[in-house]
């Protein structure tokens, strides 16, 4: 077992092992260690993603959980990349992202063309999936369910401190009908204390990719972005430094809390005055 700086993916896969132990055996962490002939700290460090298990470690652990060679091969293939400082996942895999959101102490989020996922209303999410060409109603509802499940962090007593930088282009992009947009504007207005609007005339930052910077209590910072093709997690120092500079720039050009609140209120009132009009003319 090799000690190393944990990553979002190593913590995700370690948690997968923990849940497997709890669901497949009657062992607690210490009893598992006795069964394997390990020090209890080794089980803890592997399950929390703080140390890399060897192939032999994984074989012993998974065999104790009753898993076969095919399962071991599949898990080992994924675990091989657990401690990579850059790694990508398929778009519909939300476990690593959701775990990062639940563990974060601070989150800085930047969105350009859509409302941040953690602040989207259910109807906005559904309309967004329709607008982006989701092929079946079943896929749409599954996507809505997953998106809304991530928002459970707001019900937790120790939720992260967040600031959401939303480019005004996202407010101008009509998703669904006027009622959906009004409800979405109101959701942002209700959360105005954590929302900073980047005015439409600030075009330079609009050419950057959307980005999230996670800070954790005892783990290294993590930069995150996504496309239709992949979710990308970067824990490398250069990636984190680049993200910090982006958010420093956003902090300098974004409206303050009161100005952002007024901007959002203008979008609500403008939509009520002209419910069939284009969102781009509301500000």
C-alpha positions as MATLAB code, in Angstrom:
seq = 'XXXXXXXXXXXXXXXXXXXXXXXXXXXXXXXXXXXXXXXXXXXXXXXXXXXXXXXXXXXXXXXXXXXXXXXXXXXXXXXXXXXXXXXXXXXXXXXXXXXXXXXXXXXXXXXXXXXXXXXXXXXXXXXXXXXXXXXXXXXXXXXXXXXXXXXXXXXXXXXXXXXXXXXXXXXXXXXXXXXXXXXXXXXXXXXXXXXXXXXXXXXXXXXXXXXXXXXXXXXXXXXXXXXXXXXXXXXXXXXXXXXXXXXXXXXXXXXXXXXXXXXXXXXXXXXXXXXXXXXXXXX';
ca = [
       0.000    0.000    0.000;
       1.444    3.340   -1.092;
       0.539    6.606    0.667;
      -0.249    9.444   -1.740;
      -2.294   12.624   -1.986;
      -5.920   11.623   -2.429;
      -7.980   12.660   -5.445;
     -11.705   13.013   -6.056;
     -11.646    9.700   -7.925;
      -9.638    7.826   -5.270;
     -12.143    8.978   -2.638;
     -15.029    7.905   -4.876;
     -13.589    4.426   -5.503;
     -12.580    4.044   -1.854;
     -16.144    4.846   -0.848;
     -17.336    2.249   -3.369;
     -15.202   -0.341   -1.567;
     -16.597    0.709    1.801;
     -20.182    0.364    0.595;
     -19.321   -3.009   -0.949;
     -17.934   -4.211    2.394;
     -21.009   -3.005    4.257;
     -23.431   -4.553    1.762;
     -21.595   -7.839    1.118;
     -20.160   -8.750    4.520;
     -20.972   -8.442    8.205;
     -17.575   -6.883    8.917;
     -16.961   -3.441   10.248;
     -13.705   -1.732    9.336;
     -11.687   -3.283   12.191;
     -13.189   -6.735   11.674;
     -12.352   -6.499    7.972;
      -8.760   -5.664    8.878;
      -8.565   -8.724   11.176;
     -10.027  -10.924    8.433;
      -7.426   -9.685    5.935;
      -4.531   -9.620    8.392;
      -4.104   -5.874    7.883;
      -3.641   -2.982   10.253;
      -7.017   -1.221   10.741;
      -5.533    2.024    9.412;
      -4.880    0.314    6.079;
      -8.567   -0.475    5.580;
      -9.479    3.084    6.615;
      -6.923    4.713    4.315;
      -7.960    2.629    1.304;
     -11.676    3.212    1.898;
     -11.176    6.972    2.246;
      -8.944    7.162   -0.826;
      -5.898    8.306    1.133;
      -3.670    5.392    0.060;
      -3.289    3.325   -3.088;
      -4.073   -0.360   -2.698;
      -1.904   -2.837   -4.587;
      -3.409   -5.377   -6.972;
      -2.941   -8.036   -4.289;
      -4.695   -5.789   -1.740;
      -7.664   -5.390   -4.085;
      -7.799   -9.109   -4.835;
      -7.874   -9.961   -1.133;
     -10.423   -7.256   -0.298;
     -12.821   -8.099   -3.137;
     -12.521  -11.854   -2.568;
     -13.524  -11.303    1.064;
     -16.573   -9.434   -0.271;
     -17.430  -12.481   -2.399;
     -16.545  -10.963   -5.779;
     -15.202  -12.975   -8.692;
     -12.288  -12.419  -11.093;
     -14.402  -10.514  -13.618;
     -15.421   -8.029  -10.927;
     -11.800   -7.707   -9.801;
     -10.665   -7.025  -13.359;
     -13.318   -4.368  -13.924;
     -12.591   -2.602  -10.632;
      -8.820   -2.830  -11.122;
      -9.136   -1.224  -14.563;
     -10.887    1.748  -13.011;
      -8.677    1.853   -9.921;
      -5.591    2.117  -12.109;
      -6.502    5.782  -12.687;
      -7.696    6.541   -9.147;
      -4.761    8.803   -8.290;
      -4.274   10.521  -11.669;
      -4.090   14.303  -11.247;
      -6.058   14.653  -14.507;
      -8.833   12.247  -15.389;
     -12.021   12.233  -17.443;
     -15.302   10.401  -17.019;
     -18.291    9.736  -19.242;
     -20.985   12.440  -18.955;
     -23.609   10.296  -17.206;
     -21.288    9.261  -14.354;
     -22.192   11.612  -11.500;
     -20.787    9.780   -8.469;
     -17.388   11.479   -8.368;
     -18.873   14.933   -8.970;
     -21.631   14.471   -6.389;
     -19.107   13.234   -3.831;
     -16.845   16.240   -4.487;
     -19.831   18.556   -3.987;
     -20.823   16.821   -0.748;
     -17.269   16.917    0.695;
     -16.324   20.451   -0.367;
     -15.955   23.228    2.180;
     -15.940   25.897   -0.549;
     -17.172   25.909   -4.158;
     -16.625   28.613   -6.760;
     -18.749   27.986   -9.867;
     -18.762   29.741  -13.246;
     -21.423   29.156  -15.908;
     -21.784   30.948  -19.242;
     -24.760   29.650  -21.212;
     -26.901   27.860  -18.630;
     -27.946   28.301  -15.015;
     -25.627   26.356  -12.650;
     -26.937   22.835  -12.077;
     -27.139   23.215   -8.301;
     -29.478   26.218   -8.734;
     -31.695   24.933  -11.537;
     -35.425   24.405  -10.995;
     -36.849   21.012  -11.876;
     -38.823   22.404  -14.824;
     -35.755   24.242  -16.132;
     -33.733   21.015  -15.973;
     -36.422   19.117  -17.846;
     -36.739   21.797  -20.533;
     -32.939   21.973  -20.832;
     -32.721   18.259  -21.562;
     -35.439   18.650  -24.207;
     -33.681   21.655  -25.777;
     -30.355   19.806  -25.947;
     -31.888   16.876  -27.810;
     -32.276   14.197  -25.154;
     -33.798   11.329  -27.113;
     -36.398    9.744  -24.834;
     -38.731   10.785  -22.035;
     -37.188    8.062  -19.874;
     -33.697    9.512  -20.364;
     -35.001   13.004  -19.636;
     -36.655   11.973  -16.372;
     -33.569   10.043  -15.290;
     -31.450   13.112  -15.990;
     -33.849   15.332  -14.031;
     -33.800   12.922  -11.094;
     -30.006   12.869  -11.000;
     -29.699   16.643  -11.272;
     -32.187   17.259   -8.477;
     -30.555   14.603   -6.259;
     -27.319   16.604   -6.356;
     -29.182   19.548   -4.847;
     -29.651   17.607   -1.611;
     -26.462   19.317   -0.406;
     -28.615   22.379    0.387;
     -30.482   20.366    3.041;
     -27.306   19.356    4.849;
     -26.296   21.120    8.080;
     -22.679   21.538    6.900;
     -23.119   22.539    3.291;
     -20.260   24.205    1.391;
     -19.752   27.951    1.161;
     -20.555   28.756   -2.468;
     -20.353   31.615   -4.927;
     -21.981   31.133   -8.330;
     -20.743   33.433  -11.095;
     -23.407   33.434  -13.806;
     -22.737   35.191  -17.095;
     -25.707   37.254  -18.241;
     -25.775   35.198  -21.431;
     -27.261   32.380  -19.317;
     -30.123   34.676  -18.278;
     -30.744   35.641  -21.884;
     -30.903   32.050  -23.140;
     -34.598   31.134  -23.114;
     -35.111   27.551  -21.908;
     -38.721   26.408  -22.064;
     -41.579   28.914  -21.762;
     -41.990   32.184  -19.865;
     -43.282   30.482  -16.712;
     -40.230   28.222  -16.529;
     -37.878   31.169  -16.980;
     -39.720   33.264  -14.393;
     -39.498   30.470  -11.820;
     -35.795   30.069  -12.626;
     -35.085   33.796  -12.276;
     -36.931   33.770   -8.950;
     -34.858   30.798   -7.762;
     -31.707   32.793   -8.499;
     -33.180   35.878   -6.844;
     -33.987   33.857   -3.726;
     -30.316   32.772   -3.665;
     -28.940   36.196   -4.582;
     -26.599   36.142   -1.580;
     -24.491   33.489   -3.371;
     -25.046   34.602   -6.992;
     -22.888   37.127   -8.828;
     -23.994   38.147  -12.322;
     -21.304   38.844  -14.927;
     -22.714   41.567  -17.218;
     -23.262   40.766  -20.891;
     -20.787   43.448  -21.988;
     -17.933   41.611  -20.206;
     -17.126   39.449  -23.182;
     -13.567   38.279  -22.457;
     -14.492   35.759  -19.764;
     -17.345   34.456  -21.940;
     -14.726   32.718  -24.101;
     -13.437   30.677  -21.157;
     -14.820   27.239  -20.366;
     -17.250   26.899  -17.507;
     -15.399   25.910  -14.368;
     -15.788   24.852  -10.740;
     -13.087   25.123   -8.094;
     -13.525   22.875   -5.055;
     -11.739   23.445   -1.756;
     -11.693   20.696    0.880;
     -10.807   20.718    4.555;
      -8.014   18.130    4.419;
      -7.642   17.364    0.714;
      -6.048   19.198   -2.188;
      -8.116   21.694   -4.236;
      -9.801   20.395   -7.374;
     -10.682   22.126  -10.652;
     -13.564   20.729  -12.684;
     -15.137   21.335  -16.070;
     -17.402   19.386  -18.391;
     -18.535   19.085  -21.991;
     -21.074   16.899  -23.761;
     -18.283   14.338  -24.210;
     -16.664   14.130  -20.783;
     -16.385   15.356  -17.227;
     -12.819   16.482  -16.501;
     -11.250   16.617  -13.011;
      -7.880   18.324  -12.570;
      -5.921   18.376   -9.322;
      -2.623   19.447  -10.879;
      -1.186   22.646   -9.422;
      -1.183   24.495  -12.744;
      -4.859   23.718  -13.367;
      -5.831   24.865   -9.892;
      -3.742   28.047  -10.243;
      -5.380   28.827  -13.620;
      -8.825   28.360  -12.046;
      -7.967   30.662   -9.159;
      -6.932   33.391  -11.603;
     -10.197   32.961  -13.516;
     -12.245   33.433  -10.355;
     -10.147   36.431   -9.325;
     -10.976   37.958  -12.716;
     -14.660   37.101  -12.312;
     -14.731   38.621   -8.829;
     -13.314   41.840  -10.279;
     -15.822   42.189  -13.133;
     -19.015   40.670  -11.693;
     -21.812   42.738  -10.176;
     -21.907   42.796   -6.390;
     -24.726   41.158   -4.432;
     -27.114   44.129   -4.532;
     -26.435   44.849   -8.195;
     -26.916   41.177   -9.058;
     -30.209   41.158   -7.160;
     -31.405   44.218   -9.106;
     -30.357   42.649  -12.391;
     -32.322   39.481  -11.616;
     -35.343   41.514  -10.515;
     -35.233   43.342  -13.862;
     -35.362   40.020  -15.693;
     -38.379   38.922  -13.638;
     -40.289   42.169  -14.156;
     -39.358   42.335  -17.838;
     -40.644   38.812  -18.407;
     -43.935   39.628  -16.669;
     -44.403   42.708  -18.821;
     -43.652   40.833  -22.047;
     -44.061   37.076  -21.428;
     -43.694   36.291  -25.143;
     -40.637   38.502  -25.642;
     -36.996   37.420  -25.918;
     -34.993   37.191  -22.734;
     -32.072   39.099  -24.288;
     -34.102   42.326  -24.283;
     -35.173   42.164  -20.658;
     -32.222   43.709  -18.879;
];
